[in-house]
Amino acid sequence: MNSPKKDGNDDVPVKDPVKYGELVILGYNGSLPSGDRGRRKSRFALYRRAKANGVKPSAVHILNTPQDSKAVHSRGQHSISFTLSRNQTVVVEYCHDNSTDMFQIGRSTESPIDFVVTDTSGGGTEGDDPSIAPSTISRFACRVVCERNPPYTTRIYAAGFDSSKNIFLGEKATKWKNPDGHMDGLTTNGVLVMHPEGFPQDPKQGLWREISVCGDVYALRETRSGPSRGKLAEGESSALRDGSLVDLCGATLLWRTGEGLMRAPTLRHLEALRQELNASRPQCPVGLSTLAFPSLPRSHRVMMMMLMMLWLRSGNPEGLVARQMELPPVDSVIPHHHFSWTGPAWM
C-alpha cells in the first residue's frame, strides 16, 4: 500500500490525508506471491496528494507537418495525439487542473505509472518479468482521476500519459470525432468496467462497458480488440462506485471507496466472528460431528472466512471442510468477463 506521507518528489508530509479508496487486484488474496515491492503490489491506496497533479483539456491543434507536431510537443504540456493520416494529426493539449488528482496504472515501470500491474496467470500467480514477458495489459493502461473535494468523485479513463506526457493513438487505432467536434478513441485491448448493483449488501452483476480515452462509456466491441467501437451508453458515467470492477485484459481490479472501506469489517472483527461461531459448537447434520474453524495466518484468513460463509449457507460442510486445504485461492477462479459476486461483501 502506498504511503500517504509523501507526494512523488514532494517531501512535504501530509497530515491526516483524505483516502479516496483502494484498487485491489483479484487473484492474490492480499499479497503478491513474491511479495509487494515498491509500485508493484497487489493493492494500491489512493490518497489526496499534497499538490494537485490533475490535468484537463485546453487547446486543440490540427497539424499537417511533423515540424508542427514537434513544436506542440516541445511545450512540455500533457497532450493526446490522434493520427488521422500521414499528413494530419489532431493534438489536444491538457493544462493543469488544481481540483483533481491523477493516478496512472499500467504494466510499465516508468515513473509516470503509480501502480504497476502485470498479468494474473492461472492459480493466482504472478506473471513473469513485465519487461520481457508478453502481455495483453497495456504499458500505460489507464488513468484514474479523483476530485480533491467532497464527494471525491473518482473517474477512470483509458490510456495513460507516458514519460513525455503524451498519449498517442496511431493511424490504426480506433478513434473518431464526436458530434460536438472533440476527438476520442479506444486502446488496443480496451479498459472494461462493471458496476455491481446493490453492492455490498446484495450484489448482482451489472453490464460490462468499455471506457474511452476521454472517459465516455460504450457497449463492448464485437471482439476485445475489434476495430469498431460499441454503441454509446447514453446517460452512463465513467465514475467508479464502491465495488466496481476494472478489467485491463490480463488483470481485474476491484475498487473500494474510502467510505466503503470504513464500513468494512476489520480482521479483529472477523476473528471475533470466528470465535463466536466456534463457541456455538456447530454440528454437521450428516456426520453429527462438531466443527471448528482454526485460527490461520493472515494469508489464509480470506479462505477460512469463505469456508465459514459456505458452512452458514449450506449447512452440510463435512466434505468441504475435509478438503479445505485443496481449494484454490478464492478469487483466482472468477472469470474476468463473467463475474458474479457471491462472496462476502468485505472481500
XYZ file of C-alpha atoms in Angstrom:
347
model
C 0.000 0.000 0.000
C 1.404 3.381 -0.937
C 2.322 5.748 1.853
C 0.339 8.968 2.155
C 3.267 10.809 3.716
C 4.922 11.958 0.515
C 3.671 13.043 -2.880
C 6.118 11.986 -5.609
C 9.206 14.161 -5.272
C 7.493 16.476 -2.802
C 8.954 15.815 0.667
C 6.261 17.767 2.492
C 4.481 15.385 4.905
C 0.716 15.186 4.609
C -1.285 15.296 7.855
C -4.347 13.023 8.007
C -4.699 12.723 4.210
C -8.039 12.050 2.594
C -8.246 8.473 1.344
C -10.117 8.292 -1.954
C -10.156 4.493 -1.944
C -8.215 1.370 -2.896
C -7.665 -0.688 -6.030
C -7.175 -4.405 -5.313
C -6.001 -6.953 -7.889
C -8.236 -10.011 -7.755
C -6.462 -13.342 -7.527
C -3.775 -12.848 -4.861
C -5.647 -12.937 -1.520
C -3.851 -9.882 -0.205
C -0.236 -10.040 -1.419
C 1.808 -10.989 -4.474
C 3.446 -14.447 -4.274
C 6.898 -12.846 -4.401
C 5.890 -10.062 -2.016
C 4.808 -6.477 -2.644
C 7.706 -4.354 -3.866
C 7.562 -0.616 -4.499
C 4.900 0.252 -7.059
C 4.343 -3.409 -7.947
C 1.888 -4.707 -5.364
C -1.478 -6.428 -5.009
C -3.349 -3.335 -3.821
C -2.938 0.416 -4.165
C -4.391 3.055 -1.855
C -5.205 6.432 -3.394
C -4.717 9.415 -1.078
C -5.215 13.119 -1.743
C -1.867 14.444 -2.886
C -0.013 17.298 -1.227
C -0.302 19.183 -4.522
C -2.891 18.580 -7.223
C -1.482 16.948 -10.369
C -4.668 16.594 -12.420
C -4.989 17.861 -15.987
C -7.906 18.898 -18.197
C -8.325 19.540 -21.952
C -7.455 23.009 -23.195
C -6.277 23.892 -26.722
C -6.814 21.758 -29.854
C -4.325 21.824 -32.740
C -4.722 20.388 -36.246
C -1.213 19.664 -37.534
C -0.196 18.953 -41.113
C 3.577 18.530 -40.840
C 5.968 16.701 -38.458
C 7.534 20.069 -37.648
C 4.202 21.367 -36.356
C 3.894 18.293 -34.145
C 7.367 18.765 -32.694
C 6.615 22.400 -31.922
C 3.468 21.477 -29.962
C 5.059 18.586 -28.057
C 8.119 20.647 -27.138
C 5.996 22.850 -24.861
C 6.098 20.209 -22.117
C 2.305 20.095 -21.749
C 0.310 16.885 -21.393
C -1.298 16.041 -24.720
C -3.235 13.374 -26.637
C -2.367 12.887 -30.326
C -4.872 11.393 -32.787
C -3.123 10.486 -36.052
C -5.710 10.674 -38.838
C -3.319 10.202 -41.761
C 0.319 10.640 -42.684
C -0.288 14.326 -43.162
C -2.796 15.156 -40.461
C -2.755 14.815 -36.682
C -5.109 16.305 -34.123
C -3.369 17.164 -30.846
C -5.386 18.010 -27.755
C -3.328 19.881 -25.182
C -4.074 19.499 -21.470
C -3.480 22.138 -18.820
C -3.123 21.848 -15.036
C -6.308 21.204 -13.047
C -5.905 22.145 -9.386
C -9.209 20.472 -8.450
C -8.184 16.875 -9.263
C -5.506 14.268 -8.545
C -4.413 11.830 -11.252
C -3.106 8.291 -10.709
C -1.830 6.121 -13.567
C -1.950 2.333 -13.874
C -0.164 0.027 -16.301
C 2.465 -2.606 -16.954
C 5.301 -0.103 -17.431
C 7.743 0.525 -14.607
C 8.448 4.070 -15.841
C 7.960 6.893 -13.359
C 4.548 8.155 -14.603
C 2.975 4.852 -13.519
C 1.800 4.898 -9.893
C 0.531 1.298 -9.780
C 2.413 -1.354 -11.773
C 0.074 -4.205 -12.760
C 1.131 -7.418 -14.501
C -0.883 -10.342 -15.842
C -2.605 -12.601 -13.335
C -1.990 -16.135 -14.552
C -3.951 -19.248 -13.530
C -3.970 -20.119 -9.837
C -3.453 -16.529 -8.742
C 0.271 -16.450 -9.543
C 2.244 -13.516 -10.843
C 3.220 -13.214 -14.473
C 6.877 -13.200 -15.477
C 9.155 -10.183 -15.507
C 6.951 -7.444 -17.036
C 9.879 -6.076 -19.046
C 10.385 -9.311 -21.031
C 7.163 -11.338 -20.810
C 4.436 -10.998 -23.475
C 1.391 -9.302 -22.023
C -2.080 -8.138 -23.008
C -2.009 -5.360 -20.387
C -1.026 -2.016 -21.855
C 2.170 -0.359 -20.614
C 0.106 2.771 -19.918
C -3.293 1.138 -19.413
C -5.481 3.747 -17.758
C -5.635 6.777 -15.527
C -7.851 7.390 -12.504
C -8.813 10.981 -11.696
C -10.137 11.893 -8.222
C -11.835 15.157 -7.275
C -9.987 16.708 -4.335
C -13.168 17.966 -2.685
C -16.246 16.074 -1.425
C -17.814 13.840 -2.597
C -14.367 12.866 -4.016
C -15.832 11.501 -7.257
C -13.377 9.118 -8.947
C -13.418 8.656 -12.722
C -11.487 6.274 -14.956
C -10.121 6.917 -18.446
C -8.484 4.547 -20.929
C -4.754 5.086 -21.621
C -2.148 6.864 -19.528
C 0.382 9.593 -20.286
C 3.921 8.340 -20.981
C 7.227 9.809 -19.803
C 6.886 12.553 -22.412
C 3.424 13.424 -21.037
C 1.818 12.178 -24.246
C -0.835 9.662 -25.308
C -0.533 8.583 -28.970
C -3.330 6.982 -30.978
C -1.798 5.962 -34.300
C -3.421 5.580 -37.711
C -4.663 2.046 -36.973
C -6.107 2.857 -33.532
C -9.892 3.000 -33.104
C -10.731 6.702 -32.977
C -13.425 9.109 -34.117
C -14.750 12.665 -33.954
C -17.848 13.125 -31.776
C -20.827 15.253 -32.865
C -19.615 18.079 -30.627
C -16.292 18.067 -32.503
C -13.956 16.564 -29.903
C -11.772 13.576 -30.768
C -11.877 10.310 -28.811
C -10.622 6.734 -29.136
C -10.047 3.303 -27.603
C -6.899 1.444 -26.616
C -5.933 -1.819 -28.336
C -7.382 -4.269 -25.788
C -9.600 -1.771 -24.052
C -10.434 -0.878 -20.458
C -13.662 -2.515 -19.296
C -15.694 -1.575 -16.223
C -18.602 -3.296 -14.457
C -20.641 -1.809 -11.610
C -22.364 -4.493 -9.470
C -25.861 -3.467 -8.487
C -26.654 -3.445 -4.757
C -23.042 -3.742 -3.582
C -22.149 -4.686 -0.863
C -25.375 -5.880 0.826
C -26.967 -7.803 -2.049
C -24.680 -7.508 -5.101
C -25.844 -8.509 -8.561
C -23.807 -8.480 -11.734
C -24.074 -5.354 -13.847
C -23.216 -4.829 -17.515
C -19.634 -4.708 -18.725
C -18.836 -1.454 -20.521
C -15.787 -0.058 -22.307
C -14.249 3.279 -21.316
C -12.786 5.587 -23.940
C -9.640 7.704 -23.754
C -11.776 10.750 -22.929
C -13.895 8.892 -20.379
C -17.076 8.184 -22.326
C -18.882 4.849 -21.849
C -19.629 2.386 -24.655
C -21.086 -1.081 -25.124
C -18.454 -3.769 -25.716
C -16.895 -4.246 -29.143
C -17.707 -7.447 -31.058
C -14.222 -8.700 -30.127
C -11.866 -7.445 -27.441
C -9.563 -5.620 -29.871
C -12.067 -5.112 -32.692
C -11.699 -2.058 -34.964
C -15.208 -0.671 -34.345
C -16.442 0.789 -31.067
C -19.683 -0.295 -29.439
C -22.777 1.873 -29.092
C -22.559 4.898 -26.797
C -24.124 4.075 -23.413
C -26.332 7.142 -23.036
C -26.544 8.565 -19.528
C -23.769 6.343 -18.119
C -20.653 7.718 -16.488
C -17.038 6.621 -16.054
C -17.300 7.405 -12.319
C -16.299 4.386 -10.225
C -18.601 3.137 -7.471
C -17.867 1.070 -4.404
C -17.388 -2.469 -5.748
C -16.690 -1.534 -9.382
C -14.519 -3.962 -11.345
C -11.911 -2.798 -13.865
C -10.728 -5.332 -16.464
C -7.343 -4.494 -18.020
C -7.249 -7.642 -20.208
C -4.894 -9.700 -18.059
C -5.769 -8.475 -14.574
C -9.013 -7.407 -12.899
C -9.089 -4.688 -10.241
C -11.700 -4.156 -7.530
C -12.396 -0.547 -6.492
C -13.365 0.155 -2.876
C -14.181 3.739 -1.901
C -12.752 5.285 1.243
C -16.258 5.401 2.730
C -16.876 1.769 1.822
C -13.616 0.684 3.451
C -14.562 2.469 6.674
C -17.705 0.310 6.884
C -15.884 -2.947 6.072
C -15.149 -5.443 8.898
C -11.613 -5.477 10.277
C -9.531 -8.610 10.837
C -10.243 -8.229 14.570
C -13.977 -8.243 13.838
C -13.654 -11.325 11.640
C -11.636 -13.110 14.325
C -14.367 -12.321 16.862
C -16.943 -13.821 14.500
C -14.806 -16.965 14.133
C -14.595 -17.376 17.889
C -18.330 -16.756 18.235
C -19.076 -19.396 15.610
C -16.807 -21.934 17.311
C -18.377 -21.164 20.694
C -21.773 -22.156 19.282
C -20.318 -25.646 18.600
C -21.808 -26.011 15.101
C -22.550 -29.574 14.005
C -22.675 -31.202 10.616
C -26.232 -32.538 10.197
C -24.912 -35.584 8.310
C -21.977 -36.808 10.408
C -23.167 -35.121 13.647
C -19.557 -34.100 14.277
C -18.675 -30.775 15.911
C -16.924 -28.406 13.536
C -14.157 -25.987 14.469
C -12.630 -23.244 12.353
C -8.963 -22.850 13.386
C -7.072 -19.574 13.555
C -4.873 -19.277 10.496
C -2.057 -16.984 9.317
C -3.237 -13.775 7.687
C -2.533 -15.133 4.201
C -5.123 -17.895 4.764
C -7.821 -15.899 6.549
C -9.730 -14.964 3.411
C -10.090 -18.673 2.584
C -11.193 -19.509 6.123
C -13.844 -16.785 6.070
C -15.127 -18.094 2.742
C -15.389 -21.573 4.270
C -17.376 -20.121 7.163
C -19.728 -18.405 4.727
C -20.161 -21.651 2.787
C -20.951 -23.519 6.018
C -23.551 -20.967 7.039
C -25.176 -21.211 3.599
C -25.066 -24.957 3.003
C -25.330 -26.472 6.499
C -23.543 -29.574 5.157
C -19.827 -28.821 5.053
C -18.400 -32.204 6.099
C -16.753 -32.922 2.761
C -15.912 -29.266 2.172
C -14.064 -28.792 5.453
C -12.165 -32.046 4.948
C -10.865 -30.743 1.615
C -10.331 -27.118 2.596
C -6.570 -27.057 2.032
C -7.032 -28.311 -1.538
C -9.129 -25.338 -2.621
C -7.550 -22.719 -4.918
C -7.399 -19.035 -3.927
C -10.982 -17.812 -3.723
C -10.878 -15.086 -6.329
C -8.451 -16.787 -8.727
C -11.286 -18.866 -10.170
C -13.514 -15.891 -11.059
C -13.625 -15.322 -14.851
C -12.613 -11.830 -15.887
C -15.589 -11.263 -18.173
C -18.424 -13.124 -16.433
C -18.056 -12.085 -12.822
C -20.877 -12.961 -10.427
C -20.226 -11.776 -6.886
C -21.464 -14.323 -4.342
C -18.841 -13.939 -1.661
C -18.918 -11.749 1.454
C -19.122 -8.012 0.916
C -15.848 -7.300 2.742
C -13.734 -9.081 0.094
